[in-house]
PDB file of C-alpha atoms in Angstrom:
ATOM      1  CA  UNK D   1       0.000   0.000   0.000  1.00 79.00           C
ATOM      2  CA  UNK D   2       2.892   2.643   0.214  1.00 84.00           C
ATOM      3  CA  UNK D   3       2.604   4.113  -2.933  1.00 88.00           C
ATOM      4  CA  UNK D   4      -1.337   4.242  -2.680  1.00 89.00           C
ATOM      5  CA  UNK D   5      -0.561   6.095   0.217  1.00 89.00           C
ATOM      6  CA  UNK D   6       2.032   8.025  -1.151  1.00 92.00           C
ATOM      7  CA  UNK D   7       0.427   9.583  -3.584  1.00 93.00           C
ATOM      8  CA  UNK D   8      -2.420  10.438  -1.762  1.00 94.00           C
ATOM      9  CA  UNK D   9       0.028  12.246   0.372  1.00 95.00           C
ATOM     10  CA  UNK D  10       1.669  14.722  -2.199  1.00 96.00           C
ATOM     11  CA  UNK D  11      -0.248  15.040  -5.825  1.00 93.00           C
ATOM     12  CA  UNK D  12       2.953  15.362  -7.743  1.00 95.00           C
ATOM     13  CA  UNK D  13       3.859  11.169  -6.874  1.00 94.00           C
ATOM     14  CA  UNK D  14       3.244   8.456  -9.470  1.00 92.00           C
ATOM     15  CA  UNK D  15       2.319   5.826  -7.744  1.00 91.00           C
ATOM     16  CA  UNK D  16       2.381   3.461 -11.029  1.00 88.00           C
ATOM     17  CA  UNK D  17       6.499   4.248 -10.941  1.00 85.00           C
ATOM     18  CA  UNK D  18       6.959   2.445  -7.276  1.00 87.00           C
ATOM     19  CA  UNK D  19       8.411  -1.223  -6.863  1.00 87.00           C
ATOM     20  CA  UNK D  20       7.889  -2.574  -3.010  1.00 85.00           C
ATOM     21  CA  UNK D  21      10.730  -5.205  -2.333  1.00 86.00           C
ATOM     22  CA  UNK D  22       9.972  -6.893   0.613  1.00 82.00           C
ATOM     23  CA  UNK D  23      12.848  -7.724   2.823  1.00 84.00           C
ATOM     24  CA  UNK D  24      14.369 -10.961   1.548  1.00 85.00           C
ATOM     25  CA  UNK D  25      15.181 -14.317   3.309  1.00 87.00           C
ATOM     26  CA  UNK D  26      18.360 -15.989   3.509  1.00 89.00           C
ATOM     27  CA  UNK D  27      18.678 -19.422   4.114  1.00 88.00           C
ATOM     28  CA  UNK D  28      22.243 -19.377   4.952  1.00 92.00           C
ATOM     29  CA  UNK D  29      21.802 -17.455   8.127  1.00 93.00           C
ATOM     30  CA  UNK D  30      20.246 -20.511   9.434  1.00 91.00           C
ATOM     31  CA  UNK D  31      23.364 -22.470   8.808  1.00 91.00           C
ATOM     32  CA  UNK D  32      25.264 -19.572  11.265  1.00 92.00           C
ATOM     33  CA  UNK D  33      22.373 -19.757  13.645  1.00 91.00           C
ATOM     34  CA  UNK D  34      22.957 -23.333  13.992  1.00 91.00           C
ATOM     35  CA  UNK D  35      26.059 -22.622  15.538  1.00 93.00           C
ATOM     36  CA  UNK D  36      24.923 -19.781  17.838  1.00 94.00           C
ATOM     37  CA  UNK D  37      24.155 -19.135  21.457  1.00 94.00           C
ATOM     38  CA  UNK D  38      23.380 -15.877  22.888  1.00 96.00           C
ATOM     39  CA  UNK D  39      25.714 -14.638  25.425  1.00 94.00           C
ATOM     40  CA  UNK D  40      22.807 -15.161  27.976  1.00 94.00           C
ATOM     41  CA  UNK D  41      19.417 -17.421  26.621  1.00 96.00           C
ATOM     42  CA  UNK D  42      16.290 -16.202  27.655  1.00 97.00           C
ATOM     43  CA  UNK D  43      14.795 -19.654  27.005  1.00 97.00           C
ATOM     44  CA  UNK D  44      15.944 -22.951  28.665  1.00 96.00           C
ATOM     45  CA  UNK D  45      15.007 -25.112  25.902  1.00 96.00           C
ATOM     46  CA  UNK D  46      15.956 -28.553  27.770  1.00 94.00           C
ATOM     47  CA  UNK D  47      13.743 -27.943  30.414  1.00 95.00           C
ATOM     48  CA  UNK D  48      10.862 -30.406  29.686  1.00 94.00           C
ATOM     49  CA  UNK D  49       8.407 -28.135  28.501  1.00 97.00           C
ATOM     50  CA  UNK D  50       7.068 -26.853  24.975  1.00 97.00           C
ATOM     51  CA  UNK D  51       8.009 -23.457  23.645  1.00 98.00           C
ATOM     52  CA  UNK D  52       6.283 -21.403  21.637  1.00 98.00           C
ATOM     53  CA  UNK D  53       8.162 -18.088  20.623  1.00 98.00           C
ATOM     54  CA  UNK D  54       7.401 -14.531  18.768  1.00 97.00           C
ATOM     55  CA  UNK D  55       9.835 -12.731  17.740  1.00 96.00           C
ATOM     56  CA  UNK D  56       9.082  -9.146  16.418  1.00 93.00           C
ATOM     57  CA  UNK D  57       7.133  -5.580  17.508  1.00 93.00           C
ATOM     58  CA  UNK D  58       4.392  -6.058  19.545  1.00 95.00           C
ATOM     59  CA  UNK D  59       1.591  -3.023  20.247  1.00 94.00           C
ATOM     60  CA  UNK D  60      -1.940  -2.009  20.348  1.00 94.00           C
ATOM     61  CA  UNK D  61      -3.328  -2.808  16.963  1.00 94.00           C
ATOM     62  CA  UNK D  62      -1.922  -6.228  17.782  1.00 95.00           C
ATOM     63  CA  UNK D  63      -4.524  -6.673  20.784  1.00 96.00           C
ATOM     64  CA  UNK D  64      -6.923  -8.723  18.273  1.00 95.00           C
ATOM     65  CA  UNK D  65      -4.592 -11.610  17.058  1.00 96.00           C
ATOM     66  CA  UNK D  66      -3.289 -11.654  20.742  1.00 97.00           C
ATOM     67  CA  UNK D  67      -6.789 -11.729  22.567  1.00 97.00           C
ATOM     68  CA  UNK D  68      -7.663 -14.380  19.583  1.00 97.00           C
ATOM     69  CA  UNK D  69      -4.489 -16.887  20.797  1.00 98.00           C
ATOM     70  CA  UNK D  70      -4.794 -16.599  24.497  1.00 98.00           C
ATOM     71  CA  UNK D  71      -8.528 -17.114  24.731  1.00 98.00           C
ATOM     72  CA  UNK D  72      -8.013 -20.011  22.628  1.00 98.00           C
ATOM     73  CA  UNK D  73      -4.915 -21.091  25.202  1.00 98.00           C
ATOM     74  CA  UNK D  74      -7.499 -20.297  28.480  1.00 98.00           C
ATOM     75  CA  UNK D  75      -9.804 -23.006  26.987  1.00 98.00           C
ATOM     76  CA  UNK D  76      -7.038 -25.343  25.988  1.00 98.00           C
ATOM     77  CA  UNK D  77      -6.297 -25.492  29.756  1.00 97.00           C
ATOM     78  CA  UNK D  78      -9.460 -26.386  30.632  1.00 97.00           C
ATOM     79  CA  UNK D  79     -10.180 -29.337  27.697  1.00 97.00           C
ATOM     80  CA  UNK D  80      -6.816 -30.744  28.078  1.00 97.00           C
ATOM     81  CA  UNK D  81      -4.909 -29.781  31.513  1.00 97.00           C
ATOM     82  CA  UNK D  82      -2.339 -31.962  31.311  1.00 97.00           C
ATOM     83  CA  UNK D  83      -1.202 -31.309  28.024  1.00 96.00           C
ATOM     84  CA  UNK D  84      -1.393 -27.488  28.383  1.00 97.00           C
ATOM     85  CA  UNK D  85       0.617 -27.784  31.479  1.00 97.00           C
ATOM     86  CA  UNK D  86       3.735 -28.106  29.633  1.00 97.00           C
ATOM     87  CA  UNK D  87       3.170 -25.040  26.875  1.00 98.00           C
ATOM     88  CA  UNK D  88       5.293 -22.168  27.462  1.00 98.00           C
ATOM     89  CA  UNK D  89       4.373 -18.719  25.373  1.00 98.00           C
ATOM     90  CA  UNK D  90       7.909 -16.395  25.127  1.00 98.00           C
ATOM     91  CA  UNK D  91       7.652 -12.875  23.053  1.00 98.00           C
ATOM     92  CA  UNK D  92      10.809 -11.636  22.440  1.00 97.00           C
ATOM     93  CA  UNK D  93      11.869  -7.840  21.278  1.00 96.00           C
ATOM     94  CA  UNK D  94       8.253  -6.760  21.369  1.00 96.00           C
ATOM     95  CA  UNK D  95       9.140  -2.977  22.110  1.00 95.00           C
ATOM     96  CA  UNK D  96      11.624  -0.420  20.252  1.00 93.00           C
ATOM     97  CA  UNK D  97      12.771   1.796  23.612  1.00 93.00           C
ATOM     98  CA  UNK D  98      15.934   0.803  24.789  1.00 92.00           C
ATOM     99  CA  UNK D  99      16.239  -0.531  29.047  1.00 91.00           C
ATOM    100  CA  UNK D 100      14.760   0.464  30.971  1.00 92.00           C
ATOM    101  CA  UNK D 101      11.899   2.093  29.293  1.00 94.00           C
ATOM    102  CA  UNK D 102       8.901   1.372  27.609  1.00 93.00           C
ATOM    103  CA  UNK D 103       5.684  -1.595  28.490  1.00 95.00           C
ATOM    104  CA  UNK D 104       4.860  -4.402  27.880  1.00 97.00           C
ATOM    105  CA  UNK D 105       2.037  -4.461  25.096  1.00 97.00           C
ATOM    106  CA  UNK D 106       1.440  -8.510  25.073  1.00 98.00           C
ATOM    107  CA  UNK D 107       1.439  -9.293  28.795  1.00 97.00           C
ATOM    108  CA  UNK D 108      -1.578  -6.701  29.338  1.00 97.00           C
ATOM    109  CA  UNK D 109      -3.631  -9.030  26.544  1.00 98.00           C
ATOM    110  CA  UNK D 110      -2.485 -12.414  28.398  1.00 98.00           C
ATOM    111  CA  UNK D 111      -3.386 -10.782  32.005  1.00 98.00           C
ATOM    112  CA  UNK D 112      -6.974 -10.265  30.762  1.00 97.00           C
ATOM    113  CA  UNK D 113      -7.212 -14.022  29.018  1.00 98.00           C
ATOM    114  CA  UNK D 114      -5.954 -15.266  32.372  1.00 97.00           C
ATOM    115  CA  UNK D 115      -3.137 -17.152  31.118  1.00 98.00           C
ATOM    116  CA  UNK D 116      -0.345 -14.459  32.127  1.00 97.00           C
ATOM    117  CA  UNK D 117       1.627 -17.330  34.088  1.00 97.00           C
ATOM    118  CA  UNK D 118       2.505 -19.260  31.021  1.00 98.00           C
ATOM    119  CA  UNK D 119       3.762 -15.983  29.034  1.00 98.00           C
ATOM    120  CA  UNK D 120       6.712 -14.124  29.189  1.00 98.00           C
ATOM    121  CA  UNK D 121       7.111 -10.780  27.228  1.00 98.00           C
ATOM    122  CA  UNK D 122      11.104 -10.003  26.643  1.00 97.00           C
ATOM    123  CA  UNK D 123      10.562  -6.328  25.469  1.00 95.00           C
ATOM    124  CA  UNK D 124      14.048  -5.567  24.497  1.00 96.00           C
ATOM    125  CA  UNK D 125      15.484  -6.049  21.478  1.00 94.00           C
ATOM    126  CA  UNK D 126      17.909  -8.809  20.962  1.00 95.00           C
ATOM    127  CA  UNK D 127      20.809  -9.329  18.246  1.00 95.00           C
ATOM    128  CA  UNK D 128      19.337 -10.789  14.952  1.00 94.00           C
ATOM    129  CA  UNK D 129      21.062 -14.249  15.473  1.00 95.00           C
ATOM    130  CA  UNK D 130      19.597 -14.697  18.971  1.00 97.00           C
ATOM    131  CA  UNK D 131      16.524 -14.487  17.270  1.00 96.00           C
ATOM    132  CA  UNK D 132      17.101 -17.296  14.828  1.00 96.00           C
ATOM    133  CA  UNK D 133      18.728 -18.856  17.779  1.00 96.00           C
ATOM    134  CA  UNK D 134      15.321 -18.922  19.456  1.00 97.00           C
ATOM    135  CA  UNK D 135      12.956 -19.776  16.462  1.00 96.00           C
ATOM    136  CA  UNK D 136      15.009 -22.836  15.562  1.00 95.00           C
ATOM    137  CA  UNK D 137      14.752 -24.542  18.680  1.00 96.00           C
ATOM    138  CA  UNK D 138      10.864 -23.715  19.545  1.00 97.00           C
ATOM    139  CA  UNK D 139       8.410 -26.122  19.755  1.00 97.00           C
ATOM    140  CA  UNK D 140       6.430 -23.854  17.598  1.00 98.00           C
ATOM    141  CA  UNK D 141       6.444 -20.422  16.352  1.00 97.00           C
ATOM    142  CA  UNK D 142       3.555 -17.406  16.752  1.00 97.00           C
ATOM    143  CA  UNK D 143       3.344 -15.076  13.792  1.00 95.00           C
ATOM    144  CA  UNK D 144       0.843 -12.713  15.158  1.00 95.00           C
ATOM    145  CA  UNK D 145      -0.797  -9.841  13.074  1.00 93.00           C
ATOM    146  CA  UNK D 146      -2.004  -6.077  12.871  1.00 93.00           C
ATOM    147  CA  UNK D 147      -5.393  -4.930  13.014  1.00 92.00           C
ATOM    148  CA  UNK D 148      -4.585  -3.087  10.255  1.00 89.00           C
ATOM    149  CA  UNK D 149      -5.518  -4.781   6.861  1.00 84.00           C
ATOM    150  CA  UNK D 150      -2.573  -3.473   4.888  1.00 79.00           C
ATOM    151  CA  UNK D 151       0.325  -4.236   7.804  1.00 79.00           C
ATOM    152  CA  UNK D 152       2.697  -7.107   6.094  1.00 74.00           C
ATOM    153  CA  UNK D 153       5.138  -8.798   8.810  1.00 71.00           C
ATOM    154  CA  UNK D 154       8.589  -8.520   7.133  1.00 73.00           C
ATOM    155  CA  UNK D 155       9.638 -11.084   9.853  1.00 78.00           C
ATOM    156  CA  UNK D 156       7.868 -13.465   8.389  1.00 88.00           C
ATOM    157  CA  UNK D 157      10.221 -15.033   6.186  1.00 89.00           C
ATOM    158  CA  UNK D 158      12.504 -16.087   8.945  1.00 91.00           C
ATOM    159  CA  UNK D 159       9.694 -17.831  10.643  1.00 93.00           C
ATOM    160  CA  UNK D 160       9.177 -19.675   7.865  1.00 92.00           C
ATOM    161  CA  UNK D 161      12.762 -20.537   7.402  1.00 92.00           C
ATOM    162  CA  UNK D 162      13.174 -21.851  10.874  1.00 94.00           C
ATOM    163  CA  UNK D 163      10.861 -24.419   9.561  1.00 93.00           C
ATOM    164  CA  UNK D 164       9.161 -25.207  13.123  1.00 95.00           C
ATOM    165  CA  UNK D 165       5.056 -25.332  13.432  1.00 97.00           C
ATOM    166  CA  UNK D 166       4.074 -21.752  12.167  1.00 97.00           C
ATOM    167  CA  UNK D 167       0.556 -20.337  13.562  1.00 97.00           C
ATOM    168  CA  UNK D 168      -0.175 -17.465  12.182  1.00 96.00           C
ATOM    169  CA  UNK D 169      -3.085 -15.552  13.153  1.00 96.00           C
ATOM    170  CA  UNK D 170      -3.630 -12.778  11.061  1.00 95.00           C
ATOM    171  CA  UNK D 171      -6.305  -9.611   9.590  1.00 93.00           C
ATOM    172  CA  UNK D 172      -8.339 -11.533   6.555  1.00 92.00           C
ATOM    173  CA  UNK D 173      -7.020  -8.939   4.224  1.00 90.00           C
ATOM    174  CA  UNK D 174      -3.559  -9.127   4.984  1.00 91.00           C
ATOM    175  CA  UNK D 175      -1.460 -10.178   2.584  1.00 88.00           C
ATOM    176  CA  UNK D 176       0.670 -13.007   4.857  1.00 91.00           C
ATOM    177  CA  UNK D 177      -2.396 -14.930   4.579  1.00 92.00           C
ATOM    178  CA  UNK D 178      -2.065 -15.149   0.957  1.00 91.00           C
ATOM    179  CA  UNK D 179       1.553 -15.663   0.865  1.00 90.00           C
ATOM    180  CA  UNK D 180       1.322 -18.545   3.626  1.00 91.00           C
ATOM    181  CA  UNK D 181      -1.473 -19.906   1.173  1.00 92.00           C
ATOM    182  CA  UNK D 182       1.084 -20.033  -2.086  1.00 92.00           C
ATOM    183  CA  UNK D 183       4.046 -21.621  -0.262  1.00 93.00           C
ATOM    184  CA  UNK D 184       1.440 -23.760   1.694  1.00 92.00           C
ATOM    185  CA  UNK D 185       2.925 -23.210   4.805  1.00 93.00           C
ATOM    186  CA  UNK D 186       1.944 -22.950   8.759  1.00 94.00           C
ATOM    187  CA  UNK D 187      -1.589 -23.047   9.662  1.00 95.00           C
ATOM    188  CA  UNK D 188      -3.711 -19.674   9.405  1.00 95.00           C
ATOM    189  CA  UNK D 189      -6.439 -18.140  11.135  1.00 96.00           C
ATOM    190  CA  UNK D 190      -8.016 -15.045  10.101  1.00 95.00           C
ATOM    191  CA  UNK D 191     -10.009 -12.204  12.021  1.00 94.00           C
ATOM    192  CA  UNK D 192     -11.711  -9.331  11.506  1.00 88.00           C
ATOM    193  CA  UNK D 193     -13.568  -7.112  13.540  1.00 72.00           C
ATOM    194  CA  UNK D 194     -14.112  -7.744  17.619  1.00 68.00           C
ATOM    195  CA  UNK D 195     -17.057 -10.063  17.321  1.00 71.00           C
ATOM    196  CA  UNK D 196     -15.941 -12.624  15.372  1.00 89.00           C
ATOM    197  CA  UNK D 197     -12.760 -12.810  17.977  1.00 94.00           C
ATOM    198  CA  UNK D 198     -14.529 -15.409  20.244  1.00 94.00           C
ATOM    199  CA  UNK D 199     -15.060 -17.755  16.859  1.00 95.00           C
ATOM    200  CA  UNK D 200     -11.651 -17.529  15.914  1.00 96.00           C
ATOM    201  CA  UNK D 201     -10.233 -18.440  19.051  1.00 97.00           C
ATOM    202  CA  UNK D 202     -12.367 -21.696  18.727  1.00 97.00           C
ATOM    203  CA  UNK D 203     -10.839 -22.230  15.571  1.00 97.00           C
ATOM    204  CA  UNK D 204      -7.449 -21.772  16.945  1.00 98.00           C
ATOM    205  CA  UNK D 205      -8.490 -23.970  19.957  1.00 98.00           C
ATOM    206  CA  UNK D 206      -9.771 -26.817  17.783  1.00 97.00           C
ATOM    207  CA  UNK D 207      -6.851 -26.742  14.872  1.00 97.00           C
ATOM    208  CA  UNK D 208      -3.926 -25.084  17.148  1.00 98.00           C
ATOM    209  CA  UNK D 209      -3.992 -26.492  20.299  1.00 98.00           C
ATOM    210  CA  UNK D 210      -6.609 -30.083  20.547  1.00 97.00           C
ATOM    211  CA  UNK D 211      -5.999 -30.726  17.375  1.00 95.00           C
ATOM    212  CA  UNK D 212      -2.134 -31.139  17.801  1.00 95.00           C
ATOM    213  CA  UNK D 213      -1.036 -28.486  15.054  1.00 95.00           C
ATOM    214  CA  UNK D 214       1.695 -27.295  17.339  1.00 96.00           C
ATOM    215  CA  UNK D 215       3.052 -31.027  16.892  1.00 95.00           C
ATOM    216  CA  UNK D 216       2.789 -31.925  13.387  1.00 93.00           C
ATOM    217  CA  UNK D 217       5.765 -31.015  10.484  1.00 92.00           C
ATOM    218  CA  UNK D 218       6.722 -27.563   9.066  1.00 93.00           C
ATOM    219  CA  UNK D 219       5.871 -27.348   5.980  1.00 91.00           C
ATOM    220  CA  UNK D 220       7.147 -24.993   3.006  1.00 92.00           C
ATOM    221  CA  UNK D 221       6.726 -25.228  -0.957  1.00 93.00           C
ATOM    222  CA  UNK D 222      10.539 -24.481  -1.881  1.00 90.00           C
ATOM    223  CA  UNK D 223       9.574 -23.787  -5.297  1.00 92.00           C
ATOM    224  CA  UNK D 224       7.388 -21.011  -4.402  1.00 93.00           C
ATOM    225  CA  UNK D 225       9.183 -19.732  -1.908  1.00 92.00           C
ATOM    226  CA  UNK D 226      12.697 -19.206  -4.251  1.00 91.00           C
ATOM    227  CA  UNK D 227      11.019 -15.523  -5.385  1.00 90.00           C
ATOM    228  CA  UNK D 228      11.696 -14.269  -1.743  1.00 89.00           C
ATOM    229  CA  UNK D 229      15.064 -15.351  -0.898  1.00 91.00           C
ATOM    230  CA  UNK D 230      17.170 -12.389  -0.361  1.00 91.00           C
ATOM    231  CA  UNK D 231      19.155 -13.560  -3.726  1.00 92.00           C
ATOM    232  CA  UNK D 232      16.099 -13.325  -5.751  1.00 93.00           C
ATOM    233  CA  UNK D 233      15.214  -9.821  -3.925  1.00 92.00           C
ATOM    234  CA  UNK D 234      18.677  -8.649  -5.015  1.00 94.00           C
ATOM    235  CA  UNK D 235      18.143  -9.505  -8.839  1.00 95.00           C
ATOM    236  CA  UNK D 236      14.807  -7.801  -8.559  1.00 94.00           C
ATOM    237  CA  UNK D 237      16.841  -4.628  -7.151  1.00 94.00           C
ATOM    238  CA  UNK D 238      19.373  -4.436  -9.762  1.00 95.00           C
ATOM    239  CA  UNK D 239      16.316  -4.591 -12.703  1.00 94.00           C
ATOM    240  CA  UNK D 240      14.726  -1.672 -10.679  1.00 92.00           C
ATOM    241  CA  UNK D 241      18.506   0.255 -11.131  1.00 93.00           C
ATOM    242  CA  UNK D 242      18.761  -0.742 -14.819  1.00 94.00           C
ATOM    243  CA  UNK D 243      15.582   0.302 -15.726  1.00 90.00           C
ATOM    244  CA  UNK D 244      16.372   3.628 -14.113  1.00 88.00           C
ATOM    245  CA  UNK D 245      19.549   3.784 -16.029  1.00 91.00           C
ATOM    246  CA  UNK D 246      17.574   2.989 -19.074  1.00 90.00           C
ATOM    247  CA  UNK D 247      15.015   5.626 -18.406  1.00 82.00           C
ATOM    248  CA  UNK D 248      17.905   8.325 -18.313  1.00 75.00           C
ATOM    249  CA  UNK D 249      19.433   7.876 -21.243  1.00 70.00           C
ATOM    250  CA  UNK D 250      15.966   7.716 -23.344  1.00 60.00           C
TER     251      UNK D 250
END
């Protein structure tokens, strides 16, 4: 949407002259992370239970998706005790401010769902390894959404990379929805506006959580997936320069 936006802004932009790159992925980070350990883990991976990790912005217009996967979590703990007792919920780097200020924007949301003893919100940003670090060795991973329609998670590419059980719970307009649907990948769950929330979290309850989706394979279509590595978002860079070249000397 930016150069909708754009040129709604300022009447002299052509909007028909903008190409949005998305940031690319690159699959050889994974082969660093691999290797990696931050200087001082947040997570205890080997301690018996199941992790599921975030790693990105949090904020307000993310209250929907949130509300959506705890109330789903609240009744999963009630259904199936025993199996929820080992589910662990980490969000890490969900704030910009450095320590020690800024708030927590996801514990609020968990407080209210009553399931704010089996989440953690790490606010603070951490190096960009750390966070591979911490998506590789989840149980799952929690791609969680804007209320805004046109907000497109740039983090989702590592997520998808890490190749752990993706949930992704997401506006029904945004475009991550679509993508996940061409590289049929994770499992999605779409929302809308506040009173469809308590449907979707059954959804999420029934697929997510009793159904065992936090369990079964990651699945990506490579094939699909090769226009987003960060090689192919290079080529499409250098066309963009060339073409500008071209346009000069006309």
């Amino acid at each position: 949407s930016y150069g909708a936006a754009l040129a709604r802004r300022y009447s002299w932009f052509d909007a028909d002259r903008v190409r949005v790159l998305p940031f690319g992925a690159a699959p050889a980070d994974f082969a660093v992370a691999d290797r990696h350990r931050p200087a001082a883990p947040l997570i205890d991976f080997d301690d018996g239970n199941l992790y599921h990790v975030y790693t990105g912005r949090g904020g307000p217009d993310m209250r929907e998706a949130l509300t959506v996967l705890f109330r789903a979590l609240r009744k999963y703990r009630t259904t199936h005790p025993a199996e929820a007792a080992r589910l662990r919920f980490h969000f890490i780097g969900t704030g910009y401010a450095p320590p020690p200020l800024g708030e927590d924007t996801v514990r609020p949301v968990a407080e209210a769902e009553g399931v704010a003893d089996m989440v953690r919100e790490h606010r603070y940003r951490v190096p960009y390894f750390d966070a591979l670090y911490y998506l590789r060795r989840a149980q799952a991973i929690m791609a969680i959404g804007s209320n805004d329609p046109s907000y497109s998670a740039s983090k989702i590419f590592p997520c998808l990379l890490a190749r752990r059980p993706l949930l992704l719970i997401f506006h029904e307009e945004s475009l991550v929805l679509k993508l996940a649907e061409q590289l049929g990948a994770g499992i999605p769950f779409a929302f809308s506006a506040a009173p469809n929330l308590d449907a979707v979290a059954e959804r999420v309850h029934a697929g997510w959580f009793a159904g065992g989706g936090y369990t079964r394979p990651a699945r990506l279509d490579e094939r699909a997936f090769a226009p987003h590595t960060a090689a192919a978002m290079t080529a499409a860079l250098a066309e963009v320069f060339e073409a500008a070249v071209a346009a000069t000397h006309c």
